[in-house]
Amino acid sequence: MQTSASYQTPDIQDHKVPELSPTSSCSQNTNRSCEECLKNVSCLWCNTNKACLEYPVRKILPPSSLCELSSARWGVCWVNFEALIIVMSVLGGSILLSVVVCCCCCCRKKKGRKPDKSDERAMREQEERRVRQEERRAEMKSRHDEIRKKYGLFKEQNPYAKF
């Protein structure tokens, strides 16, 4: 079933969104304030020359030719990159050290709680040797007693009873 009135959708190409390049919007904030520059997250504020620059996203840190780390600001105006690197390094090292210490403590605690297979085997072998030694000792004692009895050297309960 067709209707006589056809509905036409507006052409998307007719509506153009104005494009702002990050370079142009960042450079507009040069010689203004750090806060105004950093409202745009793609901008970097350089304190030495009061310049608002495009953040070099292809590099992790801005190169020193662009701005020194001690005077570069990104995100917030009160943190410079030098301090940020130091703080992040200390925090990362502390976290890594904490994880290593926790792992060592857990392994040591686990080892102390439960004897491992080699310890169990050594204890079992020691017990077997002790039992065999006692058997040999009892066997030797009975042999010695037989020899003493044969030659009349058997120790009596009360040796002074003969006299």
Backbone as ProteinMPNN parsed JSONL, in Angstrom:
{"seq_chain_A": "MQTSASYQTPDIQDHKVPELSPTSSCSQNTNRSCEECLKNVSCLWCNTNKACLEYPVRKILPPSSLCELSSARWGVCWVNFEALIIVMSVLGGSILLSVVVCCCCCCRKKKGRKPDKSDERAMREQEERRVRQEERRAEMKSRHDEIRKKYGLFKEQNPYAKF", "coords_chain_A": {"N_chain_A": [[0.834, -1.168, 0.0], [0.703, 2.093, -0.928], [1.357, 5.472, -0.099], [0.108, 8.679, -0.951], [1.497, 10.956, -0.252], [4.836, 11.439, -0.04], [7.459, 10.804, 2.207], [10.247, 12.696, 2.911], [13.571, 12.389, 3.845], [15.823, 14.498, 5.596], [18.78, 15.57, 4.027], [21.885, 14.443, 5.062], [24.292, 15.499, 4.363], [23.751, 18.124, 3.929], [23.857, 19.437, 6.344], [26.386, 20.935, 7.938], [28.944, 20.595, 10.241], [30.776, 22.858, 12.087], [34.251, 22.656, 12.006], [36.772, 22.493, 14.397], [40.075, 22.91, 14.575], [42.522, 21.419, 16.668], [44.933, 22.749, 16.844], [44.457, 25.376, 16.089], [42.572, 26.171, 18.025], [44.076, 25.862, 20.326], [46.238, 27.593, 19.95], [44.912, 29.979, 20.036], [44.611, 30.546, 22.689], [47.049, 31.401, 23.6], [49.166, 33.506, 25.51], [47.146, 34.055, 27.279], [45.558, 32.624, 29.914], [46.591, 29.865, 31.99], [44.492, 28.218, 32.872], [42.443, 28.735, 30.999], [43.631, 27.76, 28.696], [43.94, 25.031, 29.307], [41.374, 24.092, 29.337], [40.716, 22.878, 27.031], [41.407, 19.633, 26.33], [43.323, 18.748, 24.589], [45.344, 20.506, 24.605], [48.445, 22.013, 25.685], [50.077, 23.765, 28.211], [52.673, 26.061, 28.367], [54.717, 27.373, 30.708], [56.994, 28.998, 30.624], [57.049, 30.627, 28.299], [54.445, 31.425, 28.219], [52.707, 30.113, 26.454], [50.151, 28.447, 24.66], [50.001, 25.311, 23.54], [49.641, 22.665, 21.102], [49.18, 19.42, 22.345], [51.679, 16.974, 22.003], [50.605, 14.167, 20.875], [51.658, 11.853, 19.797], [53.943, 11.311, 21.12], [54.93, 10.349, 24.395], [55.829, 12.088, 26.401], [56.151, 15.642, 26.292], [58.509, 17.014, 24.006], [61.666, 18.542, 24.851], [62.317, 20.588, 23.174], [59.924, 21.698, 22.511], [58.733, 22.471, 24.985], [60.048, 22.898, 28.265], [60.13, 20.256, 30.695], [59.738, 20.991, 33.362], [58.252, 23.295, 33.208], [56.017, 22.686, 31.762], [52.537, 22.174, 31.525], [49.668, 20.142, 31.863], [46.347, 19.141, 31.82], [45.904, 19.943, 34.654], [46.763, 23.051, 36.175], [48.5, 23.258, 38.336], [50.3, 21.15, 38.471], [53.388, 20.126, 37.335], [55.153, 18.469, 34.636], [57.589, 17.313, 35.396], [57.406, 16.942, 38.2], [55.215, 15.26, 38.161], [56.229, 12.993, 36.849], [58.172, 12.166, 38.712], [56.586, 11.627, 40.991], [54.865, 9.623, 39.985], [56.759, 7.657, 39.383], [57.784, 7.052, 41.935], [55.44, 6.144, 43.207], [54.804, 3.95, 41.53], [57.104, 2.349, 41.919], [56.859, 1.866, 44.679], [54.46, 0.43, 44.782], [55.174, -1.821, 43.264], [57.272, -2.852, 44.859], [55.801, -3.419, 47.181], [54.103, -5.456, 46.25], [55.984, -7.465, 45.667], [57.073, -7.925, 48.24], [54.762, -8.821, 49.582], [54.247, -11.185, 48.135], [56.555, -12.673, 48.758], [56.252, -12.916, 51.554], [53.845, -14.364, 51.699], [54.589, -16.75, 50.405], [56.597, -17.66, 52.132], [55.136, -18.008, 54.484], [53.348, -19.981, 53.679], [55.122, -22.055, 53.161], [56.161, -22.572, 55.711], [53.926, -23.487, 57.048], [53.029, -25.947, 55.913], [54.672, -28.951, 55.495], [56.824, -29.788, 52.797], [57.061, -32.254, 50.131], [59.659, -33.355, 50.109], [60.539, -32.877, 52.708], [58.69, -34.426, 54.132], [59.381, -36.972, 53.162], [62.015, -37.207, 54.107], [61.546, -37.192, 56.877], [60.06, -39.559, 57.1], [61.951, -41.48, 56.266], [63.846, -41.159, 58.308], [62.374, -42.033, 60.504], [62.003, -44.726, 59.763], [64.686, -45.626, 59.84], [65.181, -45.32, 62.587], [63.409, -47.22, 63.659], [64.468, -49.607, 62.53], [67.005, -49.559, 63.754], [66.311, -49.885, 66.445], [65.248, -52.461, 66.304], [67.553, -53.913, 65.56], [69.096, -53.377, 67.836], [67.594, -54.679, 69.83], [67.787, -57.308, 68.891], [70.586, -57.756, 69.046], [70.883, -57.535, 71.809], [69.446, -59.752, 72.689], [71.044, -61.809, 71.57], [73.473, -61.38, 72.942], [72.608, -61.892, 75.533], [72.011, -64.624, 75.295], [74.588, -65.699, 74.867], [75.845, -64.976, 77.277], [74.312, -66.473, 79.013], [74.957, -69.046, 78.155], [77.677, -69.275, 78.891], [77.52, -68.844, 81.557], [77.545, -66.28, 82.494], [75.452, -64.734, 82.857], [73.669, -61.996, 83.938], [72.319, -61.737, 87.043], [69.336, -60.973, 88.915], [69.858, -60.169, 91.563], [73.009, -59.824, 92.342], [74.446, -60.376, 94.706], [73.266, -62.422, 95.984], [74.348, -64.986, 95.836], [76.383, -65.212, 97.693]], "CA_chain_A": [[0.0, 0.0, 0.0], [1.501, 3.299, -1.058], [0.664, 6.712, 0.238], [0.329, 9.699, -1.976], [2.516, 11.897, 0.22], [6.088, 10.737, 0.249], [8.236, 11.429, 3.284], [11.629, 12.894, 2.507], [14.497, 12.589, 4.961], [16.769, 15.573, 5.293], [20.082, 15.093, 3.58], [22.881, 14.639, 6.109], [25.379, 16.311, 3.824], [23.356, 19.529, 3.951], [24.208, 20.011, 7.642], [27.828, 20.887, 8.156], [29.376, 20.949, 11.581], [32.039, 23.597, 11.98], [35.372, 21.902, 12.558], [37.792, 23.273, 15.09], [41.328, 22.166, 14.665], [43.115, 21.628, 17.98], [46.028, 23.707, 16.766], [43.935, 26.743, 16.07], [41.949, 26.499, 19.308], [45.133, 25.96, 21.336], [47.034, 28.807, 19.738], [44.083, 31.139, 20.386], [44.743, 30.799, 24.126], [48.402, 31.855, 23.924], [49.225, 34.779, 26.247], [45.974, 34.24, 28.139], [45.857, 31.997, 31.205], [46.754, 28.407, 31.972], [43.17, 27.607, 33.033], [41.729, 28.824, 29.724], [44.306, 26.861, 27.756], [43.747, 23.615, 29.649], [39.975, 23.679, 29.171], [40.793, 21.957, 25.903], [42.308, 18.569, 26.794], [44.388, 18.489, 23.619], [46.312, 21.604, 24.69], [49.529, 21.971, 26.662], [50.476, 25.123, 28.591], [54.092, 26.215, 28.669], [54.826, 28.512, 31.622], [58.133, 29.882, 30.339], [56.704, 31.642, 27.296], [52.988, 31.638, 28.311], [52.154, 29.655, 25.182], [49.227, 27.314, 24.659], [50.453, 24.516, 22.401], [48.974, 21.382, 20.909], [49.924, 18.355, 23.023], [52.191, 16.001, 21.02], [50.021, 12.886, 21.287], [52.46, 10.733, 19.307], [55.006, 11.098, 22.108], [54.386, 10.285, 25.753], [56.18, 13.348, 27.056], [56.473, 16.687, 25.316], [59.963, 17.17, 23.857], [62.202, 19.762, 25.465], [62.325, 21.654, 22.167], [58.598, 22.316, 22.567], [58.623, 23.123, 26.295], [60.752, 22.143, 29.301], [59.218, 19.476, 31.537], [59.445, 21.689, 34.618], [57.281, 24.373, 33.004], [54.887, 22.178, 30.98], [51.334, 21.841, 32.299], [48.619, 19.491, 31.088], [45.283, 18.659, 32.7], [45.732, 20.934, 35.721], [47.846, 24.045, 36.123], [49.395, 23.217, 39.496], [51.213, 20.001, 38.405], [54.255, 20.114, 36.151], [55.485, 17.117, 34.199], [58.721, 16.807, 36.17], [56.863, 16.444, 39.471], [54.334, 14.136, 37.842], [57.082, 11.829, 36.563], [58.785, 11.726, 39.972], [55.542, 11.046, 41.843], [54.416, 8.363, 39.387], [57.843, 6.679, 39.542], [57.823, 6.637, 43.345], [54.249, 5.327, 43.46], [54.969, 2.681, 40.818], [58.117, 1.562, 42.628], [56.304, 1.443, 45.969], [53.477, -0.626, 44.522], [55.923, -3.006, 42.844], [57.958, -3.367, 46.042], [54.779, -3.989, 48.06], [53.658, -6.727, 45.674], [57.072, -8.436, 45.848], [57.135, -8.258, 49.671], [53.584, -9.64, 49.894], [54.448, -12.518, 47.553], [57.577, -13.364, 49.558], [55.66, -13.252, 52.855], [52.863, -15.433, 51.503], [55.31, -17.991, 50.101], [57.285, -18.096, 53.349], [54.111, -18.46, 55.42], [52.827, -21.238, 53.154], [56.168, -23.063, 53.323], [56.271, -22.888, 57.131], [52.716, -24.155, 57.503], [52.871, -27.298, 55.396], [55.953, -29.485, 55.026], [56.739, -30.236, 51.419], [57.253, -33.692, 49.936], [61.014, -33.775, 50.478], [60.584, -32.907, 54.174], [57.926, -35.601, 54.57], [60.164, -38.164, 52.835], [63.148, -37.258, 55.036], [61.029, -37.597, 58.193], [59.674, -40.97, 57.009], [63.192, -42.261, 56.246], [64.434, -41.08, 59.649], [61.573, -42.918, 61.369], [62.321, -46.104, 59.379], [66.017, -45.928, 60.38], [65.061, -45.454, 64.037], [62.759, -48.514, 63.925], [65.449, -50.663, 62.225], [68.043, -49.506, 64.79], [65.764, -50.503, 67.666], [65.159, -53.902, 66.053], [68.918, -54.449, 65.654], [69.523, -53.287, 69.233], [66.911, -55.757, 70.562], [68.362, -58.565, 68.421], [71.923, -57.863, 69.638], [70.727, -57.765, 73.251], [69.057, -61.152, 72.898], [72.224, -62.624, 71.285], [74.413, -61.239, 74.063], [72.039, -62.604, 76.684], [72.186, -66.063, 75.06], [76.009, -66.013, 75.082], [76.092, -64.878, 78.724], [73.648, -67.612, 79.651], [75.717, -70.231, 77.781], [78.919, -69.313, 79.649], [77.243, -68.585, 82.963], [77.829, -64.885, 82.816], [74.177, -64.023, 82.818], [73.501, -61.123, 85.083], [71.136, -62.087, 87.821], [68.641, -59.825, 89.475], [70.584, -59.736, 92.749], [74.291, -60.523, 92.238], [74.987, -60.71, 96.026], [72.481, -63.507, 96.566], [75.164, -66.189, 95.854], [77.303, -65.23, 98.829]], "C_chain_A": [[0.888, 1.244, 0.0], [0.667, 4.51, -0.692], [1.0, 7.753, -0.812], [1.403, 10.7, -1.556], [3.777, 11.117, 0.56], [6.871, 11.533, 1.291], [9.677, 11.534, 2.833], [12.486, 13.136, 3.741], [15.452, 13.708, 4.608], [18.127, 14.976, 4.946], [21.135, 15.45, 4.627], [24.003, 15.541, 5.618], [25.04, 17.799, 3.823], [23.784, 20.211, 5.239], [25.701, 19.857, 7.871], [28.131, 21.38, 9.557], [30.681, 21.718, 11.446], [33.146, 22.822, 12.674], [36.361, 22.859, 13.197], [39.051, 22.435, 15.129], [41.948, 22.455, 16.019], [44.233, 22.66, 17.955], [45.499, 25.129, 16.837], [43.314, 27.104, 17.407], [42.995, 26.621, 20.413], [45.902, 27.265, 21.175], [46.24, 30.071, 20.049], [44.252, 31.518, 21.849], [46.16, 31.2, 24.542], [48.332, 33.258, 24.513], [47.944, 35.074, 27.031], [46.307, 33.643, 29.496], [45.954, 30.486, 31.027], [45.39, 27.724, 32.024], [42.394, 27.614, 31.723], [42.331, 27.866, 28.706], [43.941, 25.405, 28.03], [42.288, 23.189, 29.669], [39.864, 22.709, 28.002], [41.837, 20.894, 26.263], [43.432, 18.262, 25.812], [45.462, 19.574, 23.651], [47.296, 21.402, 25.839], [49.947, 23.405, 26.94], [51.948, 25.126, 28.944], [54.257, 27.498, 29.469], [55.936, 29.485, 31.24], [57.779, 30.98, 29.352], [55.202, 31.918, 27.236], [52.289, 31.249, 27.007], [51.237, 28.464, 25.401], [49.516, 26.539, 23.38], [49.632, 23.246, 22.287], [49.833, 20.296, 21.559], [50.398, 17.348, 21.985], [51.755, 14.582, 21.404], [50.827, 11.684, 20.802], [53.615, 10.406, 20.25], [54.37, 11.105, 23.493], [54.622, 11.596, 26.477], [56.478, 14.4, 25.999], [57.99, 16.859, 25.214], [60.425, 18.5, 24.439], [62.292, 20.903, 24.458], [60.987, 22.39, 22.142], [58.434, 23.11, 23.855], [59.358, 22.261, 27.316], [59.743, 21.423, 30.189], [58.83, 20.223, 32.805], [58.424, 22.805, 34.434], [56.09, 23.941, 32.16], [53.746, 21.781, 31.906], [50.33, 21.19, 31.36], [47.602, 18.941, 32.067], [44.962, 19.655, 33.784], [46.963, 21.834, 35.742], [48.861, 23.893, 37.252], [50.348, 22.026, 39.49], [52.068, 20.12, 37.148], [54.674, 18.678, 35.845], [56.629, 16.51, 34.998], [58.244, 16.205, 37.486], [55.985, 15.227, 39.234], [55.14, 12.865, 37.58], [57.691, 11.284, 37.85], [57.759, 11.028, 40.846], [55.085, 9.7, 41.292], [55.49, 7.281, 39.516], [57.904, 6.154, 40.969], [56.625, 5.746, 43.664], [54.361, 3.962, 42.782], [55.976, 1.773, 41.503], [57.608, 1.035, 43.955], [55.307, 0.31, 45.787], [54.185, -1.918, 44.127], [56.639, -3.657, 44.021], [56.967, -4.027, 46.999], [54.306, -5.341, 47.554], [54.719, -7.806, 45.881], [57.163, -8.876, 47.307], [55.958, -9.144, 50.058], [53.743, -11.058, 49.354], [55.463, -13.318, 48.367], [57.008, -13.799, 50.906], [54.674, -14.403, 52.729], [53.552, -16.766, 51.231], [55.996, -18.542, 51.344], [56.286, -18.663, 54.354], [53.566, -19.82, 54.983], [53.84, -22.362, 53.35], [56.281, -23.501, 54.776], [55.084, -23.684, 57.651], [52.685, -25.628, 57.114], [54.228, -27.823, 54.926], [55.81, -29.993, 53.592], [57.103, -31.716, 51.324], [58.644, -34.151, 50.359], [61.168, -33.824, 51.998], [59.85, -34.128, 54.713], [58.723, -36.878, 54.323], [61.343, -38.31, 53.794], [62.685, -37.697, 56.424], [60.653, -39.079, 58.197], [60.913, -41.865, 57.018], [63.858, -42.267, 57.616], [63.685, -42.008, 60.605], [61.867, -44.387, 61.052], [63.692, -46.515, 59.92], [65.966, -46.134, 61.882], [64.443, -46.809, 64.395], [63.736, -49.655, 63.652], [66.548, -50.718, 63.274], [67.547, -50.157, 66.074], [65.633, -52.011, 67.504], [66.543, -54.542, 66.169], [69.406, -54.455, 67.098], [68.879, -54.42, 70.046], [67.487, -57.117, 70.167], [69.751, -58.784, 69.02], [71.833, -58.157, 71.128], [70.348, -59.222, 73.512], [70.231, -62.094, 72.597], [73.223, -62.566, 72.426], [73.905, -61.973, 75.291], [72.193, -64.116, 76.526], [73.636, -66.477, 75.328], [76.332, -65.962, 76.568], [75.496, -66.087, 79.445], [74.448, -68.894, 79.389], [76.983, -70.366, 78.617], [78.733, -68.971, 81.111], [77.554, -67.167, 83.389], [76.548, -64.045, 82.854], [73.993, -63.217, 84.084], [72.205, -61.493, 85.778], [70.534, -60.823, 88.389], [69.416, -59.263, 90.662], [71.923, -60.457, 92.75], [74.868, -60.931, 93.592], [74.24, -61.875, 96.677], [73.298, -64.794, 96.657], [75.988, -66.275, 97.131], [76.568, -65.356, 100.08]], "O_chain_A": [[1.741, 1.394, 0.875], [-0.538, 4.569, -0.934], [2.042, 7.699, -1.466], [2.131, 11.227, -2.397], [3.737, 10.211, 1.392], [6.929, 12.762, 1.253], [10.264, 10.538, 2.411], [12.167, 13.982, 4.577], [15.847, 13.853, 3.451], [18.547, 13.979, 5.534], [21.261, 16.607, 5.028], [24.597, 16.273, 6.409], [25.933, 18.641, 3.728], [24.046, 21.413, 5.25], [26.204, 18.739, 7.983], [27.649, 22.424, 9.996], [31.596, 21.268, 10.756], [32.982, 22.382, 13.812], [36.734, 23.883, 12.625], [39.047, 21.337, 15.686], [41.917, 23.594, 16.486], [44.452, 23.366, 18.939], [46.033, 25.972, 17.558], [43.498, 28.222, 17.887], [42.816, 27.407, 21.343], [46.182, 27.955, 22.155], [46.828, 31.123, 20.3], [44.059, 32.677, 22.217], [46.433, 31.325, 25.736], [47.54, 34.09, 24.072], [47.693, 36.221, 27.402], [47.236, 34.1, 30.163], [45.466, 29.919, 30.05], [45.155, 26.757, 31.301], [41.758, 26.621, 31.37], [41.605, 27.233, 27.939], [43.666, 24.64, 27.105], [41.989, 22.037, 29.985], [39.008, 21.824, 27.998], [43.007, 21.214, 26.474], [44.395, 17.584, 26.169], [46.38, 19.571, 22.831], [47.01, 20.716, 26.821], [50.15, 24.182, 26.007], [52.415, 24.294, 29.723], [53.972, 28.586, 28.97], [55.823, 30.681, 31.509], [58.162, 32.134, 29.54], [54.733, 32.574, 26.306], [51.404, 31.954, 26.523], [51.514, 27.589, 26.221], [49.305, 27.042, 22.276], [49.006, 22.806, 23.252], [51.047, 20.247, 21.36], [49.599, 16.903, 21.16], [52.442, 13.89, 22.155], [50.684, 10.594, 21.355], [54.194, 9.323, 20.168], [53.379, 11.797, 23.723], [53.711, 12.145, 27.097], [57.0, 14.082, 24.93], [58.68, 16.851, 26.233], [59.659, 19.461, 24.508], [62.339, 22.068, 24.852], [60.929, 23.569, 21.793], [58.045, 24.278, 23.827], [59.303, 21.033, 27.247], [58.638, 21.916, 30.411], [57.698, 20.096, 33.273], [57.791, 23.224, 35.403], [55.225, 24.767, 31.868], [53.957, 21.139, 32.935], [50.156, 21.618, 30.219], [47.983, 18.324, 33.062], [43.844, 20.17, 33.831], [48.061, 21.418, 35.371], [49.989, 24.368, 37.12], [51.143, 21.891, 40.42], [51.546, 20.205, 36.036], [54.561, 17.791, 36.691], [56.632, 15.305, 35.249], [58.631, 15.092, 37.845], [56.007, 14.275, 40.013], [54.77, 11.785, 38.04], [57.721, 10.071, 38.056], [58.029, 9.954, 41.386], [54.933, 8.74, 42.048], [55.166, 6.113, 39.735], [58.058, 4.952, 41.187], [56.774, 4.712, 44.315], [54.049, 2.937, 43.389], [55.74, 0.574, 41.653], [57.886, -0.107, 44.323], [55.31, -0.657, 46.55], [53.828, -2.993, 44.608], [56.615, -4.88, 44.163], [57.261, -5.079, 47.567], [54.126, -6.272, 48.34], [54.389, -8.939, 46.231], [57.314, -10.066, 47.587], [56.136, -10.119, 50.789], [53.41, -12.025, 50.04], [55.256, -14.502, 48.634], [57.253, -14.92, 51.352], [54.668, -15.314, 53.557], [53.145, -17.797, 51.767], [55.98, -19.75, 51.584], [56.554, -19.677, 54.998], [53.349, -20.704, 55.811], [53.464, -23.49, 53.667], [56.478, -24.686, 55.047], [55.223, -24.469, 58.589], [52.336, -26.471, 57.941], [54.865, -27.217, 54.063], [54.781, -30.563, 53.23], [57.416, -32.349, 52.333], [58.786, -35.239, 50.916], [61.847, -34.706, 52.524], [60.325, -34.788, 55.638], [58.744, -37.77, 55.171], [61.639, -39.417, 54.245], [63.362, -38.491, 57.078], [60.897, -39.779, 59.18], [60.931, -42.892, 57.696], [64.384, -43.298, 58.035], [64.303, -42.69, 61.422], [61.971, -45.207, 61.965], [63.849, -47.634, 60.408], [66.633, -47.025, 62.406], [64.898, -47.471, 65.327], [63.83, -50.583, 64.455], [66.984, -51.806, 63.652], [68.286, -50.9, 66.719], [65.877, -52.761, 68.449], [66.695, -55.589, 66.799], [70.048, -55.408, 67.54], [69.551, -55.049, 70.864], [67.657, -57.986, 71.022], [70.06, -59.892, 69.459], [72.62, -58.943, 71.654], [70.863, -59.85, 74.437], [70.403, -63.088, 73.303], [73.762, -63.595, 72.833], [74.681, -62.603, 76.009], [72.472, -64.816, 77.499], [73.874, -67.508, 75.957], [77.036, -66.84, 77.067], [76.099, -66.644, 80.362], [74.602, -69.727, 80.281], [77.331, -71.477, 79.015], [79.717, -68.821, 81.835], [77.803, -66.916, 84.568], [76.584, -62.815, 82.879], [74.154, -63.739, 85.187], [71.139, -61.551, 85.163], [71.135, -59.749, 88.352], [69.614, -58.053, 90.771], [71.969, -61.626, 93.135], [75.743, -61.797, 93.612], [74.555, -62.264, 97.802], [72.976, -65.641, 97.49], [76.256, -67.384, 97.594], [77.174, -65.389, 101.152]]}, "name": "protein", "num_of_chains": 1, "seq": "MQTSASYQTPDIQDHKVPELSPTSSCSQNTNRSCEECLKNVSCLWCNTNKACLEYPVRKILPPSSLCELSSARWGVCWVNFEALIIVMSVLGGSILLSVVVCCCCCCRKKKGRKPDKSDERAMREQEERRVRQEERRAEMKSRHDEIRKKYGLFKEQNPYAKF"}
